């Protein structure tokens, strides 16, 4: 179970620039470390992130092994109409984690 | 020739003298006074500005991921009762401030928060005890500890807790490891100085369970103590061992009026 923390306004005025924050619990194993027996620990990182605002991509990011564990992203978008913000992460194996929040635009 | 022989003899005698002197070397500092109350500072004050901001951030503190999960576990029920079914918000069973009273004696045994949670699981919920340092244990401990955030320690060191306290205190003042260092030599005598790139703190436990940047994850106080033991090249005890719980009691008492910061951020 990956814990996700989202910070987004519940309400915004039309045309307002809103700040969004998204954090996910993930170890972001680089693939460069070795265990106590000298065996390589396989890479296990998140590869992609995207934020969809009413099914339209408003922010997209790629992750690499140098990104720290439990990555947090802060980004902005313009509030246009009421609807849903979907935050979606995809890891190395294609496994997805997502969260959804509602935004009311007045 | 004679000159060099003389020199060799003098070096030899010097070596013998130093061997004799090391026989009288101090093994323990247990006569030393404890850290004066007026000088007590939280590890928070030894952090960089950025790390302090991360700890104080109600959203971005990564320890809150474990607190969130702990809150889910706290309310989770199946064939067993949930933690929340006994420990309701108000009344005798509320857990606000509970974490600040540990370690304490529970039915004749010195118990810290982790051990107490396992005791509840086995005795009250009829569940399997958590493995020490497992993600679930860390999460539930994080949640319960977070309910005491901002409250001062309230541990008892009198009565039947006294022998454990004395043992924990002795551990702190005892030299150990290949580097032959006692906790007190760094955390009392050299606090505030640099150890490589790190500012040496006073070694207070009030951030734990907490998020350590070096680990890139959440961990218990015992894991942190293990790191110190490994640092002085001593064989660490197991997390959850009686020795570490005794030390935890001394540390909680030594921190005196400091407030609990869990989930704290440390290097």
Coordinates of C-alpha atoms in Angstrom, one line a residue:
Chain A
X1 CA 0.0 0.0 0.0
X2 CA 1.5 3.3 -1.1
X3 CA 0.4 6.3 1.0
X4 CA -0.4 9.4 -1.0
X5 CA -0.7 13.0 0.3
X6 CA -2.4 15.6 -1.9
X7 CA -2.7 19.3 -1.2
X8 CA -5.2 21.1 -3.4
X9 CA -7.7 23.8 -2.8
X10 CA -11.4 22.7 -2.5
X11 CA -12.6 25.9 -4.1
X12 CA -11.1 28.4 -6.5
X13 CA -12.3 31.4 -8.6
X14 CA -12.3 31.0 -12.4
X15 CA -8.9 32.0 -13.9
X16 CA -7.1 31.7 -10.5
X17 CA -3.7 30.1 -10.4
X18 CA -3.9 27.2 -7.9
X19 CA -1.0 25.5 -6.2
X20 CA -1.0 21.7 -6.1
X21 CA 1.2 19.4 -4.0
X22 CA 1.5 15.7 -4.4
X23 CA 3.7 13.3 -2.3
X24 CA 3.9 9.6 -2.5
X25 CA 5.5 7.0 -0.2
X26 CA 8.0 5.2 -2.3
X27 CA 11.6 3.9 -1.6
X28 CA 13.0 5.0 -5.0
X29 CA 15.6 2.2 -4.9
X30 CA 18.4 3.4 -7.2
X31 CA 19.7 0.0 -8.4
X32 CA 23.2 1.0 -7.5
X33 CA 23.2 -0.2 -3.9
X34 CA 24.2 -3.6 -2.7
X35 CA 22.9 -5.7 0.2
X36 CA 25.0 -7.1 3.0
X37 CA 25.9 -10.1 0.9
X38 CA 27.2 -7.9 -1.9
X39 CA 24.2 -8.6 -4.2
X40 CA 22.9 -5.8 -6.2
X41 CA 19.5 -4.5 -5.0
X42 CA 17.3 -4.3 -8.1
X43 CA 16.2 -0.9 -9.2
X44 CA 12.6 0.0 -8.1
X45 CA 11.6 3.6 -8.9
X46 CA 8.6 5.5 -10.0
X47 CA 9.0 6.4 -13.7
X48 CA 6.2 8.8 -14.5
X49 CA 3.8 11.1 -12.9
X50 CA 0.9 13.0 -14.4
X51 CA -1.8 15.2 -13.2
X52 CA -5.1 15.3 -15.1
X53 CA -7.6 18.1 -14.8
X54 CA -10.9 16.9 -16.2
X55 CA -9.0 14.2 -18.1
X56 CA -6.6 16.7 -19.6
X57 CA -3.0 16.5 -18.7
X58 CA -1.9 19.7 -17.0
X59 CA 1.4 18.5 -15.5
X60 CA 3.7 15.6 -16.4
X61 CA 7.1 14.5 -14.9
X62 CA 9.6 11.8 -15.3
X63 CA 11.6 10.4 -12.4
X64 CA 15.1 9.0 -12.4
X65 CA 17.3 7.0 -9.9
X66 CA 18.7 10.2 -8.4
X67 CA 15.3 11.3 -7.2
X68 CA 15.0 11.0 -3.4
X69 CA 12.6 8.6 -1.6
X70 CA 9.0 9.7 -1.1
X71 CA 9.1 12.3 -3.8
X72 CA 7.1 15.5 -3.5
X73 CA 6.1 17.7 -6.4
X74 CA 4.7 21.2 -6.3
X75 CA 3.2 22.7 -9.4
X76 CA 0.5 25.1 -10.6
X77 CA -2.4 25.2 -12.9
X78 CA -5.2 27.6 -13.8
X79 CA -8.7 26.8 -12.4
X80 CA -11.1 26.8 -15.4
X81 CA -14.1 24.7 -14.5
X82 CA -15.4 22.5 -11.7
X83 CA -14.3 18.9 -11.9
X84 CA -11.7 16.4 -10.7
X85 CA -8.0 16.5 -10.4
X86 CA -6.4 13.0 -10.8
X87 CA -2.8 12.4 -9.7
X88 CA -1.2 9.3 -11.2
X89 CA 2.2 7.6 -10.7
X90 CA 3.5 4.7 -12.7
X91 CA 6.4 2.6 -11.4
X92 CA 9.0 0.4 -13.2
X93 CA 6.7 -2.6 -13.5
X94 CA 3.8 -0.5 -14.8
X95 CA 1.9 -0.6 -11.5
X96 CA -0.1 2.6 -11.0
X97 CA -1.0 4.5 -7.9
X98 CA -3.5 7.3 -8.1
X99 CA -5.6 9.7 -6.1
X100 CA -8.5 12.0 -7.0
X101 CA -9.7 15.3 -5.5
X102 CA -12.7 17.4 -6.4
X103 CA -12.3 21.1 -7.3
X104 CA -15.1 23.6 -7.3
X105 CA -14.7 26.6 -9.5
X106 CA -16.9 29.6 -8.9
Chain B
X1 CA 75.6 3.2 17.4
X2 CA 75.4 3.7 21.1
X3 CA 73.3 6.8 20.5
X4 CA 70.7 4.9 18.5
X5 CA 70.6 2.0 21.1
X6 CA 69.9 4.6 23.8
X7 CA 67.2 6.0 21.7
X8 CA 65.6 2.6 21.1
X9 CA 65.7 1.9 24.8
X10 CA 64.0 5.2 25.5
X11 CA 61.3 4.5 22.9
X12 CA 60.8 1.0 24.4
X13 CA 60.4 2.5 27.9
X14 CA 58.0 5.0 26.6
X15 CA 55.9 2.2 25.0
X16 CA 56.0 0.3 28.3
X17 CA 54.9 3.4 30.2
X18 CA 52.0 4.0 27.8
X19 CA 50.9 0.3 28.1
X20 CA 50.9 0.8 31.9
X21 CA 49.0 4.0 31.6
X22 CA 46.3 2.4 29.4
X23 CA 45.7 -0.2 32.2
X24 CA 44.5 2.7 34.3
X25 CA 42.4 4.2 31.6
X26 CA 38.9 5.2 32.5
X27 CA 36.4 2.6 31.3
X28 CA 33.2 4.3 32.4
X29 CA 32.2 7.9 33.1
X30 CA 29.3 6.9 35.4
X31 CA 30.5 9.4 38.1
X32 CA 30.0 12.3 35.6
X33 CA 27.0 14.6 36.2
X34 CA 24.1 14.5 33.8
X35 CA 23.6 17.2 31.2
X36 CA 22.5 20.4 33.1
X37 CA 18.8 21.2 32.6
X38 CA 19.6 24.7 31.6
X39 CA 21.6 23.5 28.6
X40 CA 19.1 21.0 27.2
X41 CA 18.4 21.7 23.5
X42 CA 16.4 19.6 21.1
X43 CA 18.1 18.0 18.1
X44 CA 15.8 20.3 16.0
X45 CA 18.1 23.2 17.0
X46 CA 21.1 21.4 15.5
X47 CA 19.5 21.0 12.1
X48 CA 19.9 23.1 9.1
X49 CA 17.2 25.7 8.3
X50 CA 15.9 23.5 5.4
X51 CA 15.5 20.4 7.6
X52 CA 13.8 22.4 10.3
X53 CA 11.3 23.8 7.7
X54 CA 10.7 20.2 6.5
X55 CA 9.8 19.0 10.0
X56 CA 7.6 22.0 10.7
X57 CA 5.7 21.7 7.4
X58 CA 2.2 20.2 8.1
X59 CA 2.1 18.8 4.6
X60 CA 5.6 18.0 3.3
X61 CA 7.0 16.3 6.4
X62 CA 7.5 12.8 4.9
X63 CA 7.0 11.2 8.3
X64 CA 3.3 12.1 7.9
X65 CA 3.0 9.4 5.3
X66 CA 3.7 6.9 8.1
X67 CA 1.3 8.7 10.5
X68 CA -1.4 8.6 7.8
X69 CA -1.0 4.9 7.4
X70 CA -0.9 4.4 11.1
X71 CA -4.2 6.1 11.4
X72 CA -5.7 3.7 9.0
X73 CA -4.3 0.7 10.9
X74 CA -5.6 2.2 14.1
X75 CA -9.1 2.1 12.8
X76 CA -8.8 -1.1 10.9
X77 CA -11.0 -4.0 12.1
X78 CA -11.8 -7.4 10.8
X79 CA -12.4 -10.4 13.0
X80 CA -10.5 -8.5 15.7
X81 CA -11.4 -5.3 17.4
X82 CA -9.7 -2.1 16.2
X83 CA -7.4 -0.1 18.4
X84 CA -9.9 2.7 18.1
X85 CA -12.7 0.6 19.6
X86 CA -10.9 0.8 23.0
X87 CA -8.9 4.0 22.6
X88 CA -11.7 6.4 21.8
X89 CA -11.0 10.1 21.5
X90 CA -11.9 11.0 25.1
X91 CA -11.8 9.4 28.6
X92 CA -9.5 7.0 30.3
X93 CA -8.3 5.3 27.2
X94 CA -7.3 8.3 25.1
X95 CA -3.8 8.1 23.8
X96 CA -3.1 11.8 23.7
X97 CA 0.0 12.2 25.8
X98 CA 0.4 8.4 26.2
X99 CA 3.7 8.2 24.2
X100 CA 5.3 10.8 26.5
X101 CA 5.0 8.4 29.5
X102 CA 7.0 5.5 27.9
X103 CA 9.2 3.6 28.6
X104 CA 7.5 2.6 31.8
X105 CA 7.0 -0.5 34.0
X106 CA 4.0 -2.6 32.8
X107 CA 3.3 -5.7 34.9
X108 CA 6.9 -5.8 36.2
X109 CA 8.5 -5.4 32.8
X110 CA 10.1 -2.2 31.3
X111 CA 8.1 -1.5 28.2
X112 CA 8.4 1.1 25.4
X113 CA 5.7 2.2 23.0
X114 CA 6.5 -0.5 20.4
X115 CA 6.4 -3.3 23.0
X116 CA 3.2 -2.0 24.5
X117 CA 1.5 -1.9 21.1
X118 CA 2.6 -5.5 20.5
X119 CA 1.2 -6.4 24.0
X120 CA -2.1 -4.9 23.1
X121 CA -2.2 -6.8 19.8
X122 CA -1.4 -10.2 21.4
X123 CA -3.5 -9.9 24.6
X124 CA -6.4 -7.7 23.5
X125 CA -6.8 -8.1 19.8
X126 CA -5.6 -11.7 19.5
X127 CA -3.3 -10.8 16.7
X128 CA 0.3 -11.6 15.8
X129 CA 2.9 -9.2 17.3
X130 CA 4.5 -6.9 14.8
X131 CA 8.1 -7.6 13.9
X132 CA 10.3 -4.9 15.3
X133 CA 11.0 -2.1 12.7
X134 CA 8.4 -3.5 10.3
X135 CA 6.5 -0.9 8.2
X136 CA 3.3 -1.6 10.0
X137 CA 4.9 -1.3 13.4
X138 CA 6.5 2.0 12.4
X139 CA 3.3 3.3 11.0
X140 CA 1.2 2.5 14.1
X141 CA 3.8 3.8 16.5
X142 CA 4.2 7.0 14.4
X143 CA 0.4 7.6 14.7
X144 CA 0.3 7.0 18.4
X145 CA 3.4 9.1 19.0
X146 CA 2.0 11.9 16.9
X147 CA -0.9 12.2 19.3
X148 CA 1.7 13.3 21.9
X149 CA 3.4 15.8 19.6
X150 CA 4.2 19.0 21.5
X151 CA 3.9 17.4 24.9
X152 CA 6.8 17.1 27.4
X153 CA 8.2 13.8 28.5
X154 CA 6.7 12.4 31.7
X155 CA 8.7 9.2 32.5
X156 CA 9.1 7.8 36.0
X157 CA 12.5 6.7 37.3
X158 CA 11.5 5.8 40.8
X159 CA 10.2 2.6 42.4
X160 CA 10.6 -0.5 40.3
X161 CA 11.8 1.5 37.3
X162 CA 14.9 2.6 39.2
X163 CA 17.2 -0.4 38.4
X164 CA 16.4 -0.2 34.7
X165 CA 17.1 3.6 34.8
X166 CA 20.5 2.9 36.4
X167 CA 21.4 0.4 33.8
X168 CA 20.3 2.7 31.0
X169 CA 22.4 5.5 32.5
X170 CA 25.4 3.2 32.8
X171 CA 25.1 2.3 29.2
X172 CA 25.3 6.0 28.3
X173 CA 28.5 6.6 30.2
X174 CA 30.2 3.3 29.3
X175 CA 33.0 3.3 26.7
X176 CA 32.4 0.7 23.9
X177 CA 33.5 -0.4 20.5
X178 CA 36.9 -0.3 18.8
X179 CA 36.8 3.5 19.0
X180 CA 36.3 3.1 22.7
X181 CA 33.8 5.9 23.0
X182 CA 30.9 6.4 25.4
X183 CA 27.7 8.2 24.3
X184 CA 28.5 11.0 26.8
X185 CA 31.8 11.9 25.0
X186 CA 30.0 13.0 21.9
X187 CA 26.6 14.0 23.2
X188 CA 27.7 15.8 26.4
X189 CA 31.3 16.9 25.9
X190 CA 31.4 17.6 22.1
X191 CA 27.8 18.6 21.3
X192 CA 27.5 21.5 18.8
X193 CA 30.9 20.6 17.2
X194 CA 31.3 19.1 13.8
X195 CA 31.7 15.4 13.2
X196 CA 32.6 15.3 9.5
X197 CA 29.7 17.3 8.0
X198 CA 27.3 16.8 10.8
X199 CA 26.6 19.0 13.8
X200 CA 26.7 16.7 16.9
X201 CA 23.4 17.0 18.8
X202 CA 22.8 16.2 22.4
X203 CA 21.3 12.9 21.5
X204 CA 17.8 13.4 22.7
X205 CA 15.1 10.9 21.6
X206 CA 12.2 13.4 21.1
X207 CA 12.1 13.2 17.2
X208 CA 11.6 9.4 17.2
X209 CA 10.0 7.5 15.7
X210 CA 11.1 9.8 12.9
X211 CA 12.3 10.3 9.4
X212 CA 16.0 10.3 8.9
X213 CA 17.4 11.8 5.7
X214 CA 20.3 9.4 5.7
X215 CA 17.9 6.4 5.8
X216 CA 15.6 8.0 3.3
X217 CA 12.9 6.4 5.4
X218 CA 11.1 6.3 8.7
X219 CA 12.7 4.5 11.7
X220 CA 12.6 3.8 15.4
X221 CA 14.8 5.2 18.1
X222 CA 16.4 1.8 18.5
X223 CA 17.5 1.8 14.8
X224 CA 19.1 5.2 15.5
X225 CA 20.9 3.9 18.5
X226 CA 22.2 1.0 16.5
X227 CA 23.7 3.4 14.0
X228 CA 25.6 5.1 16.9
X229 CA 26.8 1.8 18.2
X230 CA 28.0 0.8 14.7
X231 CA 29.6 4.3 14.4
X232 CA 31.9 3.6 17.3
X233 CA 32.5 0.1 15.9
X234 CA 30.6 -1.7 18.7
X235 CA 28.3 -4.7 18.1
X236 CA 24.8 -3.2 18.2
X237 CA 22.0 -4.8 20.3
X238 CA 18.8 -5.9 18.6
X239 CA 16.1 -3.3 18.1
X240 CA 13.6 -3.9 20.9
X241 CA 16.2 -5.4 23.3
X242 CA 15.9 -4.7 27.0
X243 CA 19.3 -2.9 26.9
X244 CA 18.0 -0.4 24.4
X245 CA 14.7 0.1 26.2
X246 CA 16.7 0.8 29.4
X247 CA 18.8 3.4 27.5
X248 CA 15.6 4.8 26.0
X249 CA 14.4 5.4 29.6
X250 CA 17.5 7.2 30.5
X251 CA 17.3 9.3 27.3
X252 CA 13.7 10.2 27.9
X253 CA 14.5 11.3 31.5
X254 CA 17.6 13.2 30.3
X255 CA 15.5 15.1 27.8
X256 CA 13.4 16.5 30.7
X257 CA 11.2 19.4 29.6
X258 CA 11.7 18.8 25.8
X259 CA 8.6 18.4 23.8
X260 CA 7.9 15.3 21.6
X261 CA 8.4 16.1 18.0
X262 CA 7.6 12.8 16.4
X263 CA 7.4 12.5 13.4
X264 CA 10.6 14.5 13.5
X265 CA 13.2 15.0 10.8
X266 CA 16.8 14.3 11.5
X267 CA 19.9 13.9 9.4

